[in-house]
Short mmCIF file of C-alpha atoms and ligand atoms in Angstrom, two decimals:
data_model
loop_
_atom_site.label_atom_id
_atom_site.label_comp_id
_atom_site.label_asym_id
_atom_site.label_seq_id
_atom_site.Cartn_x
_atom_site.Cartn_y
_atom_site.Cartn_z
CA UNK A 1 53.48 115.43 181.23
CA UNK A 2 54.84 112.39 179.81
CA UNK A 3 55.41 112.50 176.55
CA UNK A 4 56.03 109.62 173.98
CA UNK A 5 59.90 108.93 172.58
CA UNK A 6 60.25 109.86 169.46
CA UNK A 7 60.49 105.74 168.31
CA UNK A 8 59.09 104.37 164.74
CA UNK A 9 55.93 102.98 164.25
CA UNK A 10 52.91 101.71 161.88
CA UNK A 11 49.69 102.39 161.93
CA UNK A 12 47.42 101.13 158.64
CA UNK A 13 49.75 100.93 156.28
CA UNK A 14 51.96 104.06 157.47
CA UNK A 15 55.30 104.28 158.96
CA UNK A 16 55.56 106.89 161.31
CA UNK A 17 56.49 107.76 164.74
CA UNK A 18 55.00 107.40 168.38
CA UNK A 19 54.01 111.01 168.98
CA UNK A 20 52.52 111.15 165.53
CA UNK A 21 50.42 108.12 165.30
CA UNK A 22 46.97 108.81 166.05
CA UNK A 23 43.82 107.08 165.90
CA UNK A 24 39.88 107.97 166.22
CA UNK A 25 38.58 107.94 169.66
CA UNK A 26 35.28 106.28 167.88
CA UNK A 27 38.12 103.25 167.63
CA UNK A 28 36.32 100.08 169.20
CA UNK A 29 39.70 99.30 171.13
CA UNK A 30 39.42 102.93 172.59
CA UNK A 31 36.25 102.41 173.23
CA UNK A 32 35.56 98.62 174.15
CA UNK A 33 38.61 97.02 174.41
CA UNK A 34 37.92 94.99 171.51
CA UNK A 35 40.80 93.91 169.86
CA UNK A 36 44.30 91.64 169.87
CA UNK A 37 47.60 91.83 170.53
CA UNK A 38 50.71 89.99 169.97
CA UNK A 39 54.46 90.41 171.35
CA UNK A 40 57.08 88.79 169.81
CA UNK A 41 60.81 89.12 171.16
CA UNK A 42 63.88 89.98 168.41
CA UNK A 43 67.53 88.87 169.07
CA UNK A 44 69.79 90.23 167.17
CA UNK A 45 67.31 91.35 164.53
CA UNK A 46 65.73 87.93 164.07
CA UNK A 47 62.48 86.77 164.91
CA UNK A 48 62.23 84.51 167.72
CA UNK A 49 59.65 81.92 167.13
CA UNK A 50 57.42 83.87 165.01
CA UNK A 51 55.34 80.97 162.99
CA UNK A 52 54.24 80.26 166.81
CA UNK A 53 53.05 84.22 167.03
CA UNK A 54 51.11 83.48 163.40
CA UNK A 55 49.26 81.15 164.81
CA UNK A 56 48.14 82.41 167.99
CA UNK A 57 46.94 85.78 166.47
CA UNK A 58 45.03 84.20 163.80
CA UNK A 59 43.38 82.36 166.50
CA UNK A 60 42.93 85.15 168.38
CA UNK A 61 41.40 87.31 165.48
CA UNK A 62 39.01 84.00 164.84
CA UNK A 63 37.75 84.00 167.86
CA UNK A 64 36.92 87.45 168.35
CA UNK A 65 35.82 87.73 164.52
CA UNK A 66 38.24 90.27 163.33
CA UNK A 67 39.49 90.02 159.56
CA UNK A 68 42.89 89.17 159.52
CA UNK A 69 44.31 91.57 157.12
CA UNK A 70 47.58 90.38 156.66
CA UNK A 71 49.20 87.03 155.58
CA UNK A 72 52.07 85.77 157.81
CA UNK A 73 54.21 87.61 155.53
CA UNK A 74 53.12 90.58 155.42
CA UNK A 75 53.37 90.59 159.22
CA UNK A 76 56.67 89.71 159.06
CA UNK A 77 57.87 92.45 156.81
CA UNK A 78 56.23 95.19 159.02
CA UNK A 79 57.93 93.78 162.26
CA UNK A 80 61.53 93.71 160.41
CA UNK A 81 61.24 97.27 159.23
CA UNK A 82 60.42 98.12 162.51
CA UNK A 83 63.50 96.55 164.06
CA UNK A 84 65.71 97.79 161.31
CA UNK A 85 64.62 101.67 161.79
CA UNK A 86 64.81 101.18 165.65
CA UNK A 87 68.24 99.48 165.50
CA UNK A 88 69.04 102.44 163.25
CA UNK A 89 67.81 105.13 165.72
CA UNK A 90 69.15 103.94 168.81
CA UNK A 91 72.11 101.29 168.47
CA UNK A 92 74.48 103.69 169.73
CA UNK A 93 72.32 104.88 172.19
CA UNK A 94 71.15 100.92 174.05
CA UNK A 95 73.82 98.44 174.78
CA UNK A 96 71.31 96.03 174.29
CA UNK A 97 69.77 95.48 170.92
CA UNK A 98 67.31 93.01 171.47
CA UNK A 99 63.97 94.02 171.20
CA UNK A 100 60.31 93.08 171.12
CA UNK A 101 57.89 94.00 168.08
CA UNK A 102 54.12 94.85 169.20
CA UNK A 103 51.00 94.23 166.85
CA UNK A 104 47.82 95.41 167.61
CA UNK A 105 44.56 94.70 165.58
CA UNK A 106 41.24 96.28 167.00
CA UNK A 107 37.39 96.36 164.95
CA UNK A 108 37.99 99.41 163.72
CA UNK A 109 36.07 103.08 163.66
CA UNK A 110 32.48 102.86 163.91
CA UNK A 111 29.82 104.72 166.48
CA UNK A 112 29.52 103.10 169.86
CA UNK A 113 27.33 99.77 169.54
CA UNK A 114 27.81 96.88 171.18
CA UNK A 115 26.85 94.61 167.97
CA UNK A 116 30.15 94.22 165.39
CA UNK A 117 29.49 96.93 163.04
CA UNK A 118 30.21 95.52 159.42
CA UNK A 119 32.05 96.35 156.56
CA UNK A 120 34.55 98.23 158.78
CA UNK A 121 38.15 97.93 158.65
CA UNK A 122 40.26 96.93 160.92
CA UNK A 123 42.96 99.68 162.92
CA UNK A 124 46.47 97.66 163.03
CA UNK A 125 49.30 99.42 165.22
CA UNK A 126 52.37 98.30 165.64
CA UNK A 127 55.98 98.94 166.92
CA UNK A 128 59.37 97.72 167.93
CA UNK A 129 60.69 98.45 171.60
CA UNK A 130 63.74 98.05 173.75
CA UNK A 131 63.20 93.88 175.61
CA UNK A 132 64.67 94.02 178.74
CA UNK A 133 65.90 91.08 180.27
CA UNK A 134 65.42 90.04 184.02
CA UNK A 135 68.18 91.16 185.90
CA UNK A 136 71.37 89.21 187.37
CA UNK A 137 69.74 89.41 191.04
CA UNK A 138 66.34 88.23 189.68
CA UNK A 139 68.45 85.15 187.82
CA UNK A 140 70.19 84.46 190.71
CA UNK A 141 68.07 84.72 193.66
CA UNK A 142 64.85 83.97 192.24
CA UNK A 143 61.45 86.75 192.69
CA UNK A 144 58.87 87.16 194.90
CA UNK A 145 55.43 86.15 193.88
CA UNK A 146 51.77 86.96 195.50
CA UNK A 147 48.71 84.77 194.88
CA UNK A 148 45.41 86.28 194.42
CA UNK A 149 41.44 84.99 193.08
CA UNK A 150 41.71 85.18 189.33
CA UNK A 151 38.73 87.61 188.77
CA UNK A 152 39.96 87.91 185.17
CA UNK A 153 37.12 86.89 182.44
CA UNK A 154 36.81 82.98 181.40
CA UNK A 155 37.90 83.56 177.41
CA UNK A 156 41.76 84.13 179.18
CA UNK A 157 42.83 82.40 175.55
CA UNK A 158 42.11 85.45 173.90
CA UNK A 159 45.28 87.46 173.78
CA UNK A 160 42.90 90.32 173.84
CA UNK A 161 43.67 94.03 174.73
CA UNK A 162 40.83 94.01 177.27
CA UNK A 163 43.51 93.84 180.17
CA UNK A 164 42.23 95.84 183.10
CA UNK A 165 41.73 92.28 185.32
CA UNK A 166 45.75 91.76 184.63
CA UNK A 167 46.61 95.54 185.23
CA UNK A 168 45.12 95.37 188.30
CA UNK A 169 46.16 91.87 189.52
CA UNK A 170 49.44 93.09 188.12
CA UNK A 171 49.61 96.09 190.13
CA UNK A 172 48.69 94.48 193.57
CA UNK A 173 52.06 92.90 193.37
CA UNK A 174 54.03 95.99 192.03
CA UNK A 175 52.58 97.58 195.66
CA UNK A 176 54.18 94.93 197.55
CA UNK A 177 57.62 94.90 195.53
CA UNK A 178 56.89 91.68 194.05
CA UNK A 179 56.76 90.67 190.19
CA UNK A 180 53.82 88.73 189.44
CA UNK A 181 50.29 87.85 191.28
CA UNK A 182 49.73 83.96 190.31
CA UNK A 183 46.01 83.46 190.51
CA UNK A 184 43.96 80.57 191.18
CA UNK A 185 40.21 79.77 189.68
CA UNK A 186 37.60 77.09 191.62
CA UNK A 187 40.89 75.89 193.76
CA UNK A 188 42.80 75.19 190.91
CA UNK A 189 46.00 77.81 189.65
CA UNK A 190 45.52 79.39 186.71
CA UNK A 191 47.82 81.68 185.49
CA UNK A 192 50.04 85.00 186.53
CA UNK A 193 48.93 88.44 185.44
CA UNK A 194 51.22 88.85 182.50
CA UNK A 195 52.88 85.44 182.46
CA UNK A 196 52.16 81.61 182.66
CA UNK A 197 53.20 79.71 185.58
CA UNK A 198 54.90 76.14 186.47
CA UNK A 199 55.60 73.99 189.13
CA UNK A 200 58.18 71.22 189.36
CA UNK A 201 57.48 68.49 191.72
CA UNK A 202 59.93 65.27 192.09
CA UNK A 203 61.80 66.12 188.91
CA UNK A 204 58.30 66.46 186.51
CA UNK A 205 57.29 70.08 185.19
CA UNK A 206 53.72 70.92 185.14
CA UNK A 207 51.68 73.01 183.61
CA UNK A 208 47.87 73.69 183.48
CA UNK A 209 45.93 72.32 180.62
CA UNK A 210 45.61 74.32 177.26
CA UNK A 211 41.77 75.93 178.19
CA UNK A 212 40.35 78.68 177.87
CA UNK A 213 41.30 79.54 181.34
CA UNK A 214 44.97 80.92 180.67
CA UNK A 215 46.79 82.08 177.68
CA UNK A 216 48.71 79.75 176.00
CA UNK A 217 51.87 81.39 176.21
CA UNK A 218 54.35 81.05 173.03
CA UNK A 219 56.62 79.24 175.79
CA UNK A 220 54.20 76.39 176.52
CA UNK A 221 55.21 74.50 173.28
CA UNK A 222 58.75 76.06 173.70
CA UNK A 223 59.17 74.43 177.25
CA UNK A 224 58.01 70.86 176.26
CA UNK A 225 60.34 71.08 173.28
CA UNK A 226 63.08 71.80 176.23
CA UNK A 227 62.03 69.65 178.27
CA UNK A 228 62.01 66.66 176.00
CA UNK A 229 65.28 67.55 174.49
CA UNK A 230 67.01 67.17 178.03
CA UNK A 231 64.48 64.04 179.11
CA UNK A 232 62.68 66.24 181.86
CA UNK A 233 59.30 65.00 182.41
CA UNK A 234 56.63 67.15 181.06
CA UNK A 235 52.62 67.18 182.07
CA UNK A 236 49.75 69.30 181.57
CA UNK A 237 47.06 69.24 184.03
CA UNK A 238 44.70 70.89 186.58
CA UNK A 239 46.87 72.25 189.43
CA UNK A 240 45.69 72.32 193.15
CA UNK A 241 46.50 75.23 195.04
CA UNK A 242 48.26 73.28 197.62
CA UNK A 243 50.54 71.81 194.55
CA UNK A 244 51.79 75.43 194.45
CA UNK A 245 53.18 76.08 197.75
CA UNK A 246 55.02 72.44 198.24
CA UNK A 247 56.49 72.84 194.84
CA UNK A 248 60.46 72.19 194.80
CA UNK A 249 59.91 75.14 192.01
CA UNK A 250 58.35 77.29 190.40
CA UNK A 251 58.51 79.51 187.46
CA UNK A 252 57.34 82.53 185.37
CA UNK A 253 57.59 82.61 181.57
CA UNK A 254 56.97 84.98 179.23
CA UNK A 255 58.54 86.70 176.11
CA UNK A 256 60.12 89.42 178.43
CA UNK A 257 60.88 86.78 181.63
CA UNK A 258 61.62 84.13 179.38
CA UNK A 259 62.00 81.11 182.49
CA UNK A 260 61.84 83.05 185.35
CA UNK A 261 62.57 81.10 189.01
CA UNK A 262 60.30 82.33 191.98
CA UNK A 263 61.76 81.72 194.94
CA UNK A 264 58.95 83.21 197.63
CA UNK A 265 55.08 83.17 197.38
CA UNK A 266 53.35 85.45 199.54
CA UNK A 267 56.33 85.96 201.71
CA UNK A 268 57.17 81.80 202.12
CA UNK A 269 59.98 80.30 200.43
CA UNK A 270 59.67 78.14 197.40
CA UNK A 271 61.04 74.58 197.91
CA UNK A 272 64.98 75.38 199.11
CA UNK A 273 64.03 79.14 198.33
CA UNK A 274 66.43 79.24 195.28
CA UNK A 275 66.45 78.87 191.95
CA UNK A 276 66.72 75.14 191.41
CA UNK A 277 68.21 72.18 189.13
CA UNK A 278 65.42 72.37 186.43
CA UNK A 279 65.00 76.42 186.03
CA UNK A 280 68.71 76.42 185.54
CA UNK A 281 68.41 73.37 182.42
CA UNK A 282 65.13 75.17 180.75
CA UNK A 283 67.34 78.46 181.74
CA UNK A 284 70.44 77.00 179.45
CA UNK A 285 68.59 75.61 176.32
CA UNK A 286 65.98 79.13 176.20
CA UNK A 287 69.38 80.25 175.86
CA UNK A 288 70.53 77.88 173.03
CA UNK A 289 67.17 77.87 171.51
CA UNK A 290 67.70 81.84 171.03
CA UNK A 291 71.45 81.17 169.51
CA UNK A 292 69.57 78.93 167.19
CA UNK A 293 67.02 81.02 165.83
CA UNK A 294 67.09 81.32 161.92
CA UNK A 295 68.84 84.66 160.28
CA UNK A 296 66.34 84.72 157.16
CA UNK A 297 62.73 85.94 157.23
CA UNK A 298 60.22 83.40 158.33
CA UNK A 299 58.07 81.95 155.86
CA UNK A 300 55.64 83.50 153.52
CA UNK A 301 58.01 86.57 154.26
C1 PLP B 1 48.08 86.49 180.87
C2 PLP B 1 49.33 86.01 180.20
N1 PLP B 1 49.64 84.71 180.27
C3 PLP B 1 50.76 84.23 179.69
C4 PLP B 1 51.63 85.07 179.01
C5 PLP B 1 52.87 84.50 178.39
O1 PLP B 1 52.75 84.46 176.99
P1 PLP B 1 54.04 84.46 176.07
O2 PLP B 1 54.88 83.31 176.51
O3 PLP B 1 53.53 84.27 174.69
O4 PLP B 1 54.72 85.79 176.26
C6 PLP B 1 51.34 86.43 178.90
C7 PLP B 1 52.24 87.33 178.19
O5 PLP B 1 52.01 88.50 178.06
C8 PLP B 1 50.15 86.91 179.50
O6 PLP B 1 49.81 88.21 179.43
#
């Protein structure tokens, strides 16, 4: 059986423990899939970019019409408790002690209707984990990609927990050893399963535009901040699937890839099948950008 780690956790308004956090199976995110979620990466006990996370879960919670039950604050102080009792409980266990913090926010408990029950409160989970970083070999020679139809639903904006279209694109690229399956929508690429995608052609980087076709990863703004710090072009715009396999390069990001370089798409090299020039720049200032995050609690906090 596999059974949980004994790691800390909340779960409306308690602090408790994996095994011993429970909630009703009448929960709508049990149930429906109807809720959020949010993942926000911790280096060395501080927040990165967490403002960015505010906003994108309020957005989230808008759109799917679940109170927000929490200020920006309040969120806050639950995610550093978190990383202070698991930096606690397993510092001298993990050389690394960077970690990611996990919020969840469903309806709520109510019988099974389709039709948002009212007056119901909503279930928020959350927890801090081990992040771990992409590997030396995946830094330095790049990782395998597959492409596949995006059969994923058209509100991909929603960081929702509804995820079974990204577990299984995910998975049909975990069968063929490879880490992501970038998918493509009416000809044009949308996103991968768990992470957003770019191409780099003659020196510009380009992304697809800000719909309601992929999620706006907290790296989008992130990336044109890098890019215009080191005077790399930067575009958003529809992206033909041709554009994808005569790219010089491409690249994953996520909070857990951060810029990741894929150097083969369904088994065909990516431009000189290497990482190239402009992974390893966004690479380096990710990097600084981390250094440079602020020590005190973000605002509100
Ligand atoms: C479908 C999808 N797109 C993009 C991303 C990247 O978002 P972020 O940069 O905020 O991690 C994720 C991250 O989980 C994702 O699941």
């Amino acid at each position: 059986m596999n059974t949980l780690p004994d790691l800390p956790c909340y779960l409306n308004g308690d602090y408790t423990t994996l095994p011993h956090a429970k909630v009703s199976v009448m929960d709508h995110g049990f149930i429906f899939g109807d809720g959020i979620y949010e993942v926000v990466p911790v280096y060395g006990g501080r927040l990165f970019r967490f403002d960015q996370h505010m906003v994108r879960l309020t957005r989230s919670l808008k759109e799917t019409r679940i109170h927000n039950p929490f200020t920006a604050g309040e969120w806050a102080e639950i995610a550093l408790k978190l990383v202070a009792s698991y930096a606690e409980q397993t510092v001298s266990k993990v050389e690394n002690t960077d970690q990611m913090v996990y919020f969840q926010i469903t309806r709520g408990v109510a019988l099974r209707d389709h039709v948002m029950p009212t007056d119901i409160t909503p279930t928020v989970f959350a927890m801090s984990n081990v992040l771990k970083p992409a590997n030396d070999a995946q830094r330095q020679q790049g990782v395998a990609c597959i492409t596949a139809d995006d059969f994923r639903w058209e509100k991909a904006h929603i960081k929702s927990v509804s995820l079974l279209g990204a577990v299984l694109a995910r998975q049909m690229s975990f069968d063929v050893g490879a880490t992501e399956t970038i998918m493509f929508r009416h000809g044009h690429r949308s996103e991968a399963a768990a992470s957003n995608v770019w191409v780099v052609k003659n020196g510009v980087v380009i992304g697809p535009p800000k719909d309601h076709l992929v999620l706006e990863g907290i790296r989008y703004g992130l990336i044109e901040e890098l890019c215009q710090a080191q005077g790399i072009p930067f575009e958003l715009r529809p992206i033909r699937c041709a554009e994808v396999f005569t790219a010089d390069e491409v690249m994953l990001s996520s909070a857990t890839k951060e810029v990741l370089p894929v150097t083969r798409i369904d088994g065909k090299p990516v431009g000189a099948g290497k990482p190239g020039p402009v992974y390893q720049r966004l690479y380096q200032g990710y990097q600084l950008a981390k250094e440079a995050t602020p020590t005190s609690a973000p605002a509100g906090s």
